[in-house]
XYZ file of C-alpha atoms in Angstrom:
167
model
C 22.148 -27.002 57.266
C 19.693 -29.865 56.028
C 16.910 -27.779 56.793
C 18.074 -24.894 55.002
C 18.987 -26.624 51.761
C 15.405 -28.310 52.528
C 13.818 -24.828 52.441
C 15.781 -22.974 49.836
C 14.412 -26.359 47.736
C 11.126 -26.019 48.121
C 10.918 -22.148 48.136
C 12.551 -22.904 44.204
C 9.738 -25.737 43.441
C 7.170 -23.060 44.832
C 9.043 -20.436 43.042
C 9.107 -22.424 39.406
C 5.637 -24.118 40.002
C 4.430 -19.775 40.817
C 6.067 -18.692 37.613
C 4.693 -21.653 35.296
C 0.852 -20.098 37.295
C 1.547 -16.423 36.647
C 4.220 -15.977 34.434
C 4.309 -19.119 31.711
C 0.477 -20.519 31.199
C -0.294 -17.091 30.374
C 2.103 -16.204 27.808
C 1.505 -19.873 26.511
C -2.448 -18.825 26.486
C -0.819 -15.501 24.010
C 0.805 -17.519 21.833
C -1.627 -20.126 21.099
C -4.001 -17.664 20.841
C -0.919 -15.983 18.093
C -1.561 -18.825 16.238
C -4.755 -19.247 16.073
C -5.177 -15.928 14.619
C -2.174 -16.465 12.019
C -4.403 -19.626 10.960
C -7.417 -17.414 10.179
C -9.736 -17.283 13.571
C -10.675 -14.225 14.134
C -13.177 -14.624 16.969
C -9.876 -15.762 19.136
C -10.402 -14.361 22.519
C -6.836 -14.372 24.930
C -8.415 -14.404 28.441
C -5.621 -13.670 31.033
C -6.409 -12.913 34.839
C -4.517 -9.931 36.532
C -3.915 -6.429 36.373
C -0.573 -6.620 35.815
C 1.430 -6.485 32.017
C 0.657 -9.776 30.838
C -2.966 -9.164 31.816
C -2.573 -5.708 29.741
C -0.650 -7.823 27.196
C -3.631 -10.358 26.492
C -6.265 -6.767 26.678
C -3.915 -5.398 23.924
C -4.114 -8.278 21.898
C -7.572 -9.354 21.762
C -8.379 -5.364 20.777
C -6.048 -5.804 17.952
C -8.085 -9.121 17.119
C -10.846 -7.241 17.226
C -9.300 -4.486 14.703
C -8.243 -7.264 12.841
C -11.515 -8.751 11.932
C -13.468 -5.845 11.948
C -10.544 -4.969 9.050
C -11.572 -8.198 7.681
C -14.777 -8.092 7.549
C -14.622 -4.641 6.113
C -12.489 -6.451 3.148
C -14.813 -8.903 2.482
C -18.098 -6.065 2.076
C -15.838 -3.997 -0.420
C -14.681 -7.289 -2.215
C -17.981 -8.376 -2.924
C -19.386 -4.861 -4.042
C -16.722 -5.280 -6.183
C -17.981 -8.412 -7.582
C -21.263 -7.000 -8.054
C -19.648 -4.343 -9.493
C -17.564 -6.563 -12.022
C -20.232 -8.698 -12.693
C -22.971 -5.697 -13.204
C -20.207 -4.178 -15.866
C -19.792 -7.272 -17.340
C -23.475 -7.800 -18.082
C -23.683 -4.574 -19.541
C -20.552 -5.323 -21.912
C -21.729 -8.573 -22.842
C -25.139 -7.032 -24.035
C -23.473 -4.120 -26.177
C -21.040 -5.889 -27.276
C -24.077 -8.894 -28.333
C -25.843 -5.086 -29.703
C -22.232 -3.799 -31.431
C -22.760 -7.680 -33.548
C -26.224 -7.713 -34.445
C -25.556 -4.020 -36.008
C -22.444 -5.533 -37.494
C -24.641 -8.318 -39.041
C -27.119 -5.751 -40.366
C -24.121 -3.396 -41.662
C -22.629 -6.582 -43.222
C -25.939 -7.413 -44.786
C -26.226 -3.723 -46.402
C -23.037 -3.448 -47.328
C -24.118 -6.699 -48.933
C -27.110 -5.554 -50.872
C -25.430 -2.892 -52.022
C -22.162 -4.083 -53.450
C -24.741 -6.669 -55.168
C -27.366 -3.374 -56.281
C -23.828 -1.535 -57.949
C -22.992 -4.633 -59.575
C -26.037 -5.236 -60.959
C -26.666 -1.565 -61.643
C -23.156 -1.943 -63.906
C -24.618 -4.900 -65.601
C -27.691 -3.143 -66.496
C -25.828 0.036 -67.616
C -24.011 -2.185 -69.902
C -26.554 -3.352 -71.060
C -28.315 -0.336 -72.401
C -25.366 1.324 -72.930
C -25.255 -1.868 -75.831
C -28.888 -1.865 -76.722
C -28.385 2.947 -76.710
C -25.735 1.729 -79.152
C -27.416 -0.752 -81.412
C -29.760 2.008 -81.002
C -28.374 4.403 -82.641
C -26.348 2.724 -85.308
C -30.220 1.880 -86.563
C -31.526 5.038 -86.327
C -28.435 6.855 -88.287
C -28.990 4.247 -90.926
C -32.856 5.560 -91.743
C -33.152 8.005 -93.946
C -36.199 9.360 -91.866
C -35.583 12.110 -89.279
C -35.699 10.921 -85.601
C -35.123 12.952 -83.285
C -36.382 12.638 -79.066
C -36.993 15.696 -76.597
C -37.364 15.796 -73.269
C -40.407 17.004 -71.002
C -38.604 20.693 -71.220
C -38.762 20.455 -74.683
C -34.928 20.181 -74.912
C -32.990 17.962 -77.892
C -31.766 14.939 -76.291
C -31.466 12.692 -79.096
C -31.550 13.346 -83.168
C -30.281 10.734 -85.735
C -27.934 11.565 -89.035
C -30.556 12.110 -90.840
C -31.905 15.162 -89.242
C -27.548 16.764 -89.272
C -27.528 16.080 -93.027
C -30.801 17.707 -93.226
C -29.843 21.166 -91.453
C -25.618 21.578 -92.402
């Protein structure tokens, strides 16, 4: 009986040791690999010898990591390309904005110049209207006949003396 118990104990220790080597170590490697991938290490490879289910699981895990790495690489390339396009569009927008600001400054300057010209024109019109009124009053008080014609020989001005003489 003692020999049987001793044999069974040795068999249990051997099976436990064998289980650790065949089952637990490969699962531990897979678990470690999964943690490394979780932390961003997409170059992780899990090596498990054997053609059993755990070996197949390790192979599938490695394929999955390869797929993730490729997807991440594509994402980085796409992200980089988008960043370049955004930078290019931003430069274009800055250039257009500078052009618009320059144009706006020119238009503001032109607007101010036109406003000044209109103000000057109004002031000159008032001066000439006053001078014209004084000249008309002077001409109307002169007994001589005074008139003016344009280049097409139309009368553009006559004084009071002409009107009195003709009427």
